[in-house]
Structure formats: C-alpha cells, structure tokens
Amino acid sequence: MSVVVSTAQTQSYWASIDAEIDAYLKKSIPIRSPEAVFEPMHHLTFAAPRTTAAALCVAACELVGGDRDQAMAAAAAIHLMHAAAYTHEHLPLTDRPRPRPGIQHKYNPNIELLTGDGIIPFGLELLARSVGPARSNPDKVLRVIVEITRATGSQGMVDGQYQELGLDRLGSEYDVIEYVCKKKEGELHACGAACGAILGGGAEEEIESLRRFGLYAGTVQGIQGKRRPD
Amino acid sequence: MSVVVSTAQTQSYWASIDAEIDAYLKKSIPIRSPEAVFEPMHHLTFAAPRTTAAALCVAACELVGGDRDQAMAAAAAIHLMHAAAYTHEHLPLTDRPRPRPGIQHKYNPNIELLTGDGIIPFGLELLARSVGPARSNPDKVLRVIVEITRATGSQGMVDGQYQELGLDRLGSEYDVIEYVCKKKEGELHACGAACGAILGGGAEEEIESLRRFGLYAGTVQGIQGKRRPD
C-alpha cells in the first residue's frame, strides 16, 4: 500500500514540475509580433515531446536544497534546445527520402528550419536573462550556459544525431544504439541534473554524482525507447 | 596623398582585426574527435563570407579604450552565428526547388544542417567561457550573450530570413529589401558595435551611439550588396 502511495506521490511530484516548466515556457513565448515567426515558435516548442532532462534539472535543484524558481530558466532552455533538435530531425531534406513517421508538419520546411534556428538562441537568451538578486548569480548562470551548449552541441547531441543518421559509423548496431542514446538522451539528462545542482547551490560532489545519475538514467531511458516502435 | 595613406592605414587596421579573428577561430575549432563532426564545422565556419559585424565588435571595443582581447570571443561568436545562418540558408530543402548559386556543397544536407546546429551553441559556449580575471566580468559577458542571441534570433536575423523567403510579406519590394537588410545586416552590426563597447568598458551613451552607427552601416552595406548580382 505504501508503495502505491509513494508511486502516486512521485508521479504527482514530476507532474507538478512538468506543469511549472510548461507554464514558464508559455509565459516566455507569447505570440507577439512578428506573428509569422512567433506562432510557429510557440507551436513547435510544445509539439516536441517533453524530455525528462528538463524536469530532472528542477528536481536536482530542489534535492540540493535550492528553490524551484532557481532552475526554471535552465529547465526551459533544456526543453527548447531539445525541441529545436526534434524539429530539425524531422525536416524533409532532399537526402532524407523516407518520411519520418508520427509527425504532422503544420508548416513548410523553410519555416521549420528557421524556427529551430530561432529557438536555440532564444533558450540561451532566457537563461542569460535569468540573473537577479533573488535568483542566480552570473557565474553560476555562465557555468550552466557552458553545460547546456556543450551537451547540445557538436560533442553532445549533434554527435549522437550524426551517428543515428549513419553519417559516421562506429561499429556494431548495438554499439551505435548505445552511443546514440548516451549522446542524445544520456548527456542531456546528465547536463540537466548537473545544472539543477549548480543552480541550487550544491557542492561539487553533489553536482558530479547527480551528473552520473542523469547520464545513466537518460541512457537507459533512451535504450528502452528504442525498443518501442518509432 | 594623406588621404591615400589614411585609406591604406584604415584598410590595414581592418585587415589586422580580420586576421586576428580568423586566428582565434582556427585555434578554437581544432579538427578533433569526432572528426566527422568537427571537420565540417571547421570547413563551414571558414566557407562563410566574413561579416564586418565581427570586426566592428573589436573596433568598437578599442574605440572606447578596451583591449582587443576583450572583444575577441564575442567577435568570434558573431562570425559563428552568421556562418551557421549562411550554412542553413543554402540547405537544399524540399520546398526550395531553385538551387542558390555561388555555393559549393562539400557535404550532404544532413551534415550541413547538423553542423549549423552545432555551430550556434558552440559560438555561445566560446563566449560563456571567455570570463577571466584578465578579461571580462560575468555581468558583461551575460549582457553580450543576450545581445547576440536577440540579434541572431527570432526578433532579429531569423525575422529577416523569413521576410527574404517571402514567408510573411510586408509591403512593396523596396520595403521588404530595406527590412531584410536592417534585420539581417543592420542589427547584426548594431549588436557587434554595442557588444564591443560593452566589453571595452564604454559608457551607456557610447554603447548606444555605436549601436546606432552599426545599425546604419550594416543596413547600408546590406542594401548596397543587394545591387550586385547574387
């Protein structure tokens, strides 16, 4: 019985974090002028599936004793970087003959390309603007910007996308799947957990142990996701 | 005669800035592992035409009494954001039937898409890492990150690209050209000049007057460029 209660409590904890991140994102991306730019940005931000890496950022912040508010901009930035990557992964390029299933294209490819290009700097702008007396200090925010740009850039998520597209074959099919899941999901979750711990004022050991937890949890989640039909 | 000397001096001043930005970029993007990711990143960074917005950042920093080194990471970030936009503008998408002239595609579209996606966070990572006792303070660097993400994001360069592609028609052809040049070149130069002045320790009036100069110079340069065959 206690297990049931605990599971329900855990689910409602994560659901409450997701709801707060969503509310923060909705407030941050009003549909303003130029509408032709912001309406797709709003739509594609919420069309991407939620990543638990963003929620993990908030949970890690609270775990080390920080306030939820301190991690909200970083969690939003992580979701935005993930949403931009998701949008670009589903772009119909001339050398991607197979349509990826399960996604409705509301906009034409030019708009989806440019919207992704706008979402990336917007996520980092949100984060850079999140400094304030009641919130985080500039050194922590800069450290978090470095964490997020690395995890989502050429040595992180982009490297995983290369492998996934078979642009740079590593080895056996299983090796590739493991590498892709580590780079795309593992390192994003590691980054989320580390950023939350940094912003919440965690000690270096706490930051590194939450990073390891995130890497493991994200990689396993990615591998489990691969078992389901796409 | 003095005019000739002065022109030659001016040219060598700008050439020396360009050479330093190039050297900084070359040092910052070594061809390292994974090579399949970093080799195209290196190539596409230097394949994009130079933007004077990056050089203006360094010149503005020196003009307000700062050292060239203080503006180098921001100038490199401005070039990288411009190079990513240039790469994505030339992507062969399925709804861009006309090939854009004047560009050689060394890589396939998937690689060009992902490389642009990697260059954007890398530019901002470079900037976020540029804080140091001998260099800039964190508040200035965060302010510059906000400037660059805004100028290159949905309210700046991306908005100009929308208009250029005719995705959201504004008015007469001339209105569109002027708007596109203001958003794509004008605001990037305004941002470059303002960032240089911020990092060099300029007063608020100096920052705003250099921003106005950059907006004007960049917009005019853009309009003049439109007169030449593409």
Coordinates of C-alpha atoms in Angstrom, one line a residue:
Chain A
M1 CA 0.0 0.0 0.0
S2 CA 2.8 2.4 0.9
V3 CA 4.4 1.6 -2.5
V4 CA 1.2 2.7 -4.2
V5 CA 1.1 5.9 -2.3
S6 CA 4.7 6.6 -2.9
T7 CA 4.4 6.0 -6.6
A8 CA 1.4 8.3 -6.8
Q9 CA 3.3 10.9 -4.8
T10 CA 6.3 10.5 -7.1
Q11 CA 4.2 10.9 -10.2
S12 CA 2.5 14.0 -8.9
Y13 CA 5.9 15.5 -8.0
W14 CA 7.1 15.0 -11.6
A15 CA 3.8 16.2 -13.0
S16 CA 3.9 19.3 -10.9
I17 CA 7.4 20.1 -12.2
D18 CA 6.3 19.5 -15.8
A19 CA 3.3 21.8 -15.3
E20 CA 5.5 24.5 -14.0
I21 CA 8.0 24.3 -16.8
D22 CA 5.1 24.4 -19.3
A23 CA 3.7 27.5 -17.6
Y24 CA 7.1 29.1 -17.6
L25 CA 7.6 28.4 -21.3
K26 CA 4.1 29.7 -22.2
K27 CA 4.7 32.9 -20.4
S28 CA 8.2 33.2 -22.1
I29 CA 6.9 32.7 -25.7
P30 CA 3.9 34.9 -26.1
I31 CA 2.5 35.1 -29.6
R32 CA 3.7 38.5 -30.4
S33 CA 4.9 40.4 -33.5
P34 CA 6.2 39.2 -35.9
E35 CA 3.4 36.6 -35.6
A36 CA 4.5 34.7 -38.6
V37 CA 7.7 34.0 -36.6
F38 CA 6.4 33.6 -33.1
E39 CA 3.3 31.5 -33.8
P40 CA 5.4 28.5 -35.3
M41 CA 7.9 29.0 -32.4
H42 CA 5.2 28.6 -29.9
H43 CA 3.6 25.7 -31.7
L44 CA 6.9 23.7 -32.3
T45 CA 8.1 24.3 -28.7
F46 CA 5.0 22.5 -27.4
A47 CA 4.8 20.0 -30.3
A48 CA 8.1 18.3 -29.2
P49 CA 7.6 15.5 -26.7
R50 CA 8.6 16.5 -23.2
T51 CA 12.1 15.5 -22.1
T52 CA 12.6 14.4 -18.5
A53 CA 16.0 16.1 -18.7
A54 CA 14.3 19.4 -18.1
A55 CA 12.3 18.0 -15.1
L56 CA 15.5 16.5 -13.7
C57 CA 17.1 19.9 -13.7
V58 CA 14.4 21.2 -11.4
A59 CA 14.4 18.1 -9.2
A60 CA 18.2 18.2 -8.8
C61 CA 18.0 21.8 -7.7
E62 CA 15.4 21.0 -5.0
L63 CA 17.4 17.9 -4.0
V64 CA 20.5 20.0 -3.1
G65 CA 18.3 22.5 -1.2
G66 CA 17.6 25.1 -3.8
D67 CA 14.3 26.7 -4.8
R68 CA 12.4 25.5 -7.8
D69 CA 12.5 29.0 -9.3
Q70 CA 16.3 29.0 -9.5
A71 CA 16.3 26.1 -12.0
M72 CA 13.2 27.2 -14.1
A73 CA 15.1 29.1 -16.8
A74 CA 17.7 26.4 -17.2
A75 CA 14.9 23.7 -17.4
A76 CA 13.1 25.8 -20.1
A77 CA 16.4 26.2 -22.0
I78 CA 16.9 22.5 -22.0
H79 CA 13.4 21.8 -23.3
L80 CA 13.9 24.5 -26.0
M81 CA 17.2 23.0 -27.2
H82 CA 15.6 19.6 -27.3
A83 CA 12.6 21.0 -29.2
A84 CA 14.8 22.7 -31.8
A85 CA 16.7 19.4 -32.3
Y86 CA 13.4 17.5 -32.6
T87 CA 12.1 20.0 -35.2
H88 CA 15.3 19.8 -37.3
E89 CA 15.4 16.0 -37.1
H90 CA 12.0 15.9 -38.8
L91 CA 12.9 18.3 -41.6
P92 CA 12.3 16.9 -45.0
L93 CA 15.7 17.3 -46.6
T94 CA 16.5 16.3 -50.2
D95 CA 18.7 13.4 -49.0
R96 CA 16.2 12.1 -46.5
P97 CA 13.8 10.3 -48.8
R98 CA 12.0 8.3 -46.1
P99 CA 9.4 10.4 -44.3
R100 CA 9.8 10.1 -40.5
P101 CA 6.5 8.7 -39.2
G102 CA 4.4 10.0 -36.4
I103 CA 4.8 13.7 -37.0
Q104 CA 2.4 16.2 -38.6
H105 CA 4.1 19.0 -40.5
K106 CA 2.0 22.1 -39.8
Y107 CA 4.5 24.4 -41.5
N108 CA 6.6 24.2 -44.6
P109 CA 10.3 23.1 -44.3
N110 CA 11.7 26.7 -44.6
I111 CA 9.6 27.7 -41.6
E112 CA 10.6 24.7 -39.5
L113 CA 14.3 25.2 -40.3
L114 CA 14.2 28.9 -39.3
T115 CA 12.0 28.2 -36.2
G116 CA 14.6 25.7 -34.9
D117 CA 17.3 28.3 -35.7
G118 CA 15.4 30.9 -33.6
I119 CA 14.6 28.5 -30.7
I120 CA 18.3 27.7 -30.0
P121 CA 19.4 31.3 -29.2
F122 CA 16.1 32.1 -27.5
G123 CA 16.6 29.3 -25.0
L124 CA 20.1 30.7 -24.1
E125 CA 18.8 34.2 -24.0
L126 CA 16.1 33.2 -21.4
L127 CA 18.9 31.7 -19.4
A128 CA 21.3 34.7 -19.7
R129 CA 18.4 37.0 -18.6
S130 CA 17.7 34.9 -15.5
V131 CA 20.3 36.6 -13.3
G132 CA 18.8 38.6 -10.5
P133 CA 19.3 39.4 -6.8
A134 CA 16.7 36.9 -5.8
R135 CA 17.8 34.3 -8.3
S136 CA 21.1 33.1 -9.5
N137 CA 24.5 34.7 -9.7
P138 CA 26.2 35.4 -13.0
D139 CA 29.0 32.9 -12.5
K140 CA 26.5 30.1 -12.0
V141 CA 24.5 31.1 -15.0
L142 CA 27.5 31.2 -17.2
R143 CA 28.6 27.8 -16.0
V144 CA 25.2 26.5 -16.8
I145 CA 25.3 28.0 -20.3
V146 CA 28.6 26.2 -20.9
E147 CA 27.0 22.9 -19.7
I148 CA 24.0 23.3 -22.0
T149 CA 25.8 24.4 -25.1
R150 CA 28.3 21.5 -24.7
A151 CA 25.6 18.9 -24.1
T152 CA 23.5 20.1 -27.1
G153 CA 26.4 20.9 -29.4
S154 CA 28.9 19.1 -31.6
Q155 CA 30.4 17.0 -28.8
G156 CA 27.0 16.0 -27.4
M157 CA 23.5 15.8 -29.0
V158 CA 24.7 16.7 -32.5
D159 CA 27.4 13.9 -32.4
G160 CA 24.6 11.5 -31.4
Q161 CA 22.4 12.7 -34.4
Y162 CA 25.4 12.1 -36.7
Q163 CA 25.7 8.5 -35.5
E164 CA 22.0 8.0 -35.7
L165 CA 21.9 9.1 -39.3
G166 CA 24.8 6.7 -40.1
L167 CA 27.0 9.6 -41.1
D168 CA 30.0 8.2 -39.2
R169 CA 29.6 4.5 -38.4
L170 CA 31.2 3.4 -35.2
G171 CA 30.8 -0.3 -35.0
S172 CA 28.1 -2.9 -34.5
E173 CA 24.4 -1.9 -34.5
Y174 CA 24.2 -2.3 -30.7
D175 CA 27.3 -0.1 -30.2
V176 CA 25.7 2.6 -32.3
I177 CA 22.4 2.5 -30.4
E178 CA 24.2 2.7 -27.1
Y179 CA 26.4 5.6 -28.3
V180 CA 23.4 7.5 -29.8
C181 CA 21.4 7.0 -26.6
K182 CA 24.3 8.2 -24.4
K183 CA 24.9 11.3 -26.6
K184 CA 21.3 12.2 -27.2
E185 CA 19.5 11.3 -24.0
G186 CA 22.2 10.4 -21.5
E187 CA 24.3 13.6 -21.8
L188 CA 21.2 15.8 -21.9
H189 CA 19.9 14.3 -18.6
A190 CA 23.5 14.5 -17.1
C191 CA 23.5 18.1 -18.1
G192 CA 20.0 18.7 -16.7
A193 CA 20.9 17.1 -13.3
A194 CA 24.3 18.9 -13.1
C195 CA 22.7 22.3 -14.0
G196 CA 20.0 21.9 -11.4
A197 CA 22.6 21.1 -8.7
I198 CA 24.8 24.0 -9.7
L199 CA 21.9 26.5 -9.6
G200 CA 20.6 25.1 -6.3
G201 CA 24.0 25.7 -4.7
G202 CA 25.1 22.0 -4.5
A203 CA 28.6 21.0 -3.6
E204 CA 30.9 19.8 -6.4
E205 CA 30.5 16.2 -5.3
E206 CA 26.7 16.6 -5.4
I207 CA 26.9 18.1 -8.9
E208 CA 29.1 15.2 -10.1
S209 CA 27.0 12.5 -8.5
L210 CA 23.8 13.9 -9.9
R211 CA 25.5 14.2 -13.3
R212 CA 26.4 10.5 -13.2
F213 CA 22.8 9.6 -12.2
G214 CA 21.5 11.7 -15.1
L215 CA 23.8 10.1 -17.6
Y216 CA 22.7 6.6 -16.5
A217 CA 19.0 7.4 -16.3
G218 CA 18.9 9.2 -19.6
T219 CA 20.9 6.5 -21.5
V220 CA 18.7 3.7 -20.1
Q221 CA 15.6 5.6 -20.9
G222 CA 16.9 6.1 -24.5
I223 CA 17.7 2.4 -25.0
Q224 CA 14.3 1.4 -23.6
G225 CA 12.6 3.9 -26.0
K226 CA 14.4 2.3 -28.9
R227 CA 12.7 -1.0 -28.2
R228 CA 9.3 0.6 -28.9
P229 CA 8.3 1.0 -32.5
D230 CA 9.2 4.6 -33.6
Chain B
M1 CA 48.4 62.0 -50.5
S2 CA 47.4 62.0 -46.9
V3 CA 44.0 60.5 -48.0
V4 CA 45.8 57.6 -49.7
V5 CA 47.9 57.0 -46.6
S6 CA 44.9 57.2 -44.4
T7 CA 42.9 54.8 -46.5
A8 CA 45.8 52.4 -46.6
Q9 CA 46.1 52.6 -42.8
T10 CA 42.4 52.1 -42.4
Q11 CA 42.5 49.0 -44.6
S12 CA 45.4 47.6 -42.7
Y13 CA 43.6 48.2 -39.4
W14 CA 40.5 46.2 -40.5
A15 CA 42.7 43.6 -42.1
S16 CA 44.6 43.1 -38.9
I17 CA 41.3 42.7 -37.0
D18 CA 40.1 40.1 -39.5
A19 CA 43.3 38.2 -39.3
E20 CA 43.1 38.1 -35.5
I21 CA 39.5 36.9 -35.5
D22 CA 40.5 34.2 -38.0
A23 CA 43.4 33.1 -35.9
Y24 CA 41.2 33.0 -32.8
L25 CA 38.6 30.9 -34.6
K26 CA 41.2 28.5 -36.0
K27 CA 42.6 27.9 -32.5
S28 CA 39.1 27.5 -31.1
I29 CA 37.9 24.9 -33.6
P30 CA 40.7 22.3 -33.9
I31 CA 39.9 19.3 -36.0
R32 CA 39.5 16.9 -33.1
S33 CA 37.4 13.8 -32.4
P34 CA 34.7 13.1 -33.6
E35 CA 36.4 14.2 -36.9
A36 CA 33.2 13.6 -38.9
V37 CA 31.6 16.3 -36.9
F38 CA 34.5 18.8 -36.4
E39 CA 35.9 18.7 -39.9
P40 CA 32.7 20.1 -41.5
M41 CA 32.3 22.5 -38.6
H42 CA 35.8 23.9 -39.3
H43 CA 35.2 24.0 -43.1
L44 CA 31.8 25.7 -42.9
T45 CA 33.0 28.2 -40.4
F46 CA 35.6 29.5 -42.9
A47 CA 33.5 28.9 -46.0
A48 CA 31.0 31.6 -45.0
P49 CA 32.0 35.1 -46.2
R50 CA 33.4 37.3 -43.4
T51 CA 30.9 39.7 -41.8
T52 CA 32.2 43.2 -40.9
A53 CA 29.9 42.9 -37.8
A54 CA 32.6 40.8 -36.1
A55 CA 35.4 43.3 -37.0
L56 CA 33.2 46.2 -35.8
C57 CA 32.9 44.5 -32.4
V58 CA 36.7 44.5 -32.0
A59 CA 37.0 48.1 -33.4
A60 CA 34.2 49.4 -31.0
C61 CA 36.0 47.8 -28.0
E62 CA 39.2 49.6 -28.9
L63 CA 37.4 52.8 -29.6
V64 CA 36.1 53.0 -26.1
G65 CA 39.5 52.3 -24.7
G66 CA 39.3 48.5 -24.3
D67 CA 41.9 45.9 -25.3
R68 CA 41.3 43.9 -28.5
D69 CA 41.5 40.6 -26.5
Q70 CA 38.4 41.6 -24.5
A71 CA 36.2 41.5 -27.6
M72 CA 37.7 38.5 -29.4
A73 CA 35.3 35.8 -28.1
A74 CA 32.3 38.0 -28.9
A75 CA 33.6 38.7 -32.4
A76 CA 34.2 35.0 -33.0
A77 CA 30.7 34.2 -31.7
I78 CA 29.2 36.8 -34.1
H79 CA 31.0 35.2 -37.0
L80 CA 29.9 31.7 -35.9
M81 CA 26.2 32.7 -35.7
H82 CA 26.5 34.3 -39.1
A83 CA 28.2 31.2 -40.5
A84 CA 25.5 29.0 -39.1
A85 CA 22.8 31.1 -40.7
Y86 CA 24.7 31.2 -44.0
T87 CA 25.0 27.4 -44.0
H88 CA 21.3 26.9 -43.3
E89 CA 20.3 29.5 -45.9
H90 CA 22.0 27.3 -48.5
L91 CA 20.5 24.0 -47.4
P92 CA 18.6 22.2 -50.2
L93 CA 15.2 21.8 -48.7
T94 CA 12.3 20.0 -50.5
D95 CA 10.4 23.3 -50.9
R96 CA 13.4 25.2 -52.2
P97 CA 13.5 24.0 -55.8
R98 CA 15.9 26.7 -57.1
P99 CA 19.5 25.9 -56.2
R100 CA 21.1 29.0 -54.7
P101 CA 24.0 30.0 -57.0
G102 CA 27.6 30.6 -55.9
I103 CA 28.0 27.9 -53.3
Q104 CA 29.7 24.6 -53.5
H105 CA 28.2 21.9 -51.3
K106 CA 31.0 19.8 -50.0
Y107 CA 28.8 17.9 -47.6
N108 CA 25.3 16.4 -47.9
P109 CA 22.3 18.3 -46.5
N110 CA 22.1 16.3 -43.3
I111 CA 25.7 17.2 -42.4
E112 CA 25.2 20.9 -43.3
L113 CA 22.0 21.0 -41.1
L114 CA 23.7 19.4 -38.1
T115 CA 26.8 21.4 -38.5
G116 CA 24.8 24.7 -38.3
D117 CA 23.0 23.3 -35.3
G118 CA 26.4 22.6 -33.7
I119 CA 27.9 26.0 -34.6
I120 CA 25.2 28.1 -32.8
P121 CA 25.7 26.6 -29.3
F122 CA 29.5 26.5 -29.9
G123 CA 29.7 30.2 -30.5
L124 CA 27.8 30.9 -27.3
E125 CA 29.9 28.4 -25.4
L126 CA 33.1 30.2 -26.5
L127 CA 31.6 33.5 -25.2
A128 CA 30.4 32.0 -21.9
R129 CA 33.9 30.5 -21.3
S130 CA 35.6 33.9 -22.0
V131 CA 35.3 35.1 -18.4
G132 CA 38.5 35.5 -16.6
P133 CA 40.4 37.8 -14.2
A134 CA 42.4 39.4 -17.1
R135 CA 39.4 39.5 -19.4
S136 CA 35.7 40.3 -18.9
N137 CA 33.4 40.1 -15.9
P138 CA 30.5 37.8 -15.9
D139 CA 27.8 40.5 -16.0
K140 CA 29.2 42.0 -19.2
V141 CA 29.5 38.6 -20.8
L142 CA 25.9 37.7 -19.9
R143 CA 24.8 41.1 -21.3
V144 CA 26.7 40.3 -24.5
I145 CA 25.1 36.9 -24.7
V146 CA 21.6 38.5 -24.5
E147 CA 22.6 41.0 -27.3
I148 CA 23.9 38.3 -29.6
T149 CA 21.0 35.8 -29.0
R150 CA 18.5 38.6 -29.7
A151 CA 20.2 39.9 -32.8
T152 CA 20.5 36.4 -34.3
G153 CA 17.2 35.0 -33.1
S154 CA 13.5 35.3 -33.9
Q155 CA 13.3 39.0 -33.5
G156 CA 16.5 39.7 -35.5
M157 CA 18.2 37.7 -38.2
V158 CA 15.6 34.9 -38.3
D159 CA 12.9 37.5 -38.9
G160 CA 14.9 39.0 -41.8
Q161 CA 15.3 35.5 -43.3
Y162 CA 11.5 34.9 -43.1
Q163 CA 10.9 38.1 -45.0
E164 CA 13.6 37.3 -47.5
L165 CA 12.0 34.0 -48.3
G166 CA 8.6 35.7 -48.7
L167 CA 7.1 33.8 -45.8
D168 CA 5.4 36.9 -44.4
R169 CA 5.1 39.6 -47.0
L170 CA 5.4 43.1 -45.5
G171 CA 4.7 45.5 -48.4
S172 CA 6.4 46.8 -51.6
E173 CA 9.6 45.1 -52.8
Y174 CA 11.7 48.0 -51.6
D175 CA 10.1 47.9 -48.1
V176 CA 11.0 44.2 -48.0
I177 CA 14.6 44.7 -49.1
E178 CA 15.1 47.5 -46.6
Y179 CA 13.5 45.5 -43.8
V180 CA 15.6 42.4 -44.6
C181 CA 18.8 44.4 -44.7
K182 CA 18.0 46.0 -41.4
K183 CA 17.2 42.7 -39.7
K184 CA 20.0 40.6 -41.3
E185 CA 22.9 43.0 -41.6
G186 CA 21.9 46.2 -39.7
E187 CA 21.0 44.6 -36.4
L188 CA 24.0 42.2 -36.5
H189 CA 26.3 45.2 -37.0
A190 CA 24.4 47.1 -34.3
C191 CA 24.9 44.2 -32.0
G192 CA 28.6 43.8 -32.9
A193 CA 29.3 47.5 -32.2
A194 CA 27.3 47.5 -28.9
C195 CA 29.0 44.3 -27.7
G196 CA 32.4 45.7 -28.4
A197 CA 31.6 48.9 -26.5
I198 CA 30.1 46.9 -23.5
L199 CA 33.2 44.6 -23.3
G200 CA 35.6 47.5 -23.7
G201 CA 34.0 49.3 -20.7
G202 CA 32.3 52.1 -22.7
A203 CA 29.7 54.3 -21.1
E204 CA 26.0 53.7 -21.8
E205 CA 25.9 56.7 -24.3
E206 CA 28.9 55.3 -26.1
I207 CA 27.3 51.9 -26.3
E208 CA 24.1 53.3 -27.7
S209 CA 25.8 55.7 -30.2
L210 CA 28.0 52.8 -31.5
R211 CA 24.8 50.7 -31.8
R212 CA 23.2 53.3 -34.0
F213 CA 26.3 53.6 -36.1
G214 CA 26.4 49.8 -36.5
L215 CA 22.7 49.7 -37.5
Y216 CA 23.2 52.3 -40.1
A217 CA 26.4 51.0 -41.5
G218 CA 25.2 47.4 -41.6
T219 CA 21.8 48.3 -43.3
V220 CA 23.5 50.4 -45.9
Q221 CA 26.1 47.7 -46.6
G222 CA 23.2 45.2 -47.0
I223 CA 21.3 47.4 -49.4
Q224 CA 24.5 48.0 -51.5
G225 CA 25.2 44.3 -51.6
K226 CA 21.7 43.7 -53.0
R227 CA 22.6 45.7 -56.0
R228 CA 25.3 43.3 -57.0
P229 CA 24.2 40.1 -58.8
D230 CA 23.9 37.3 -56.1

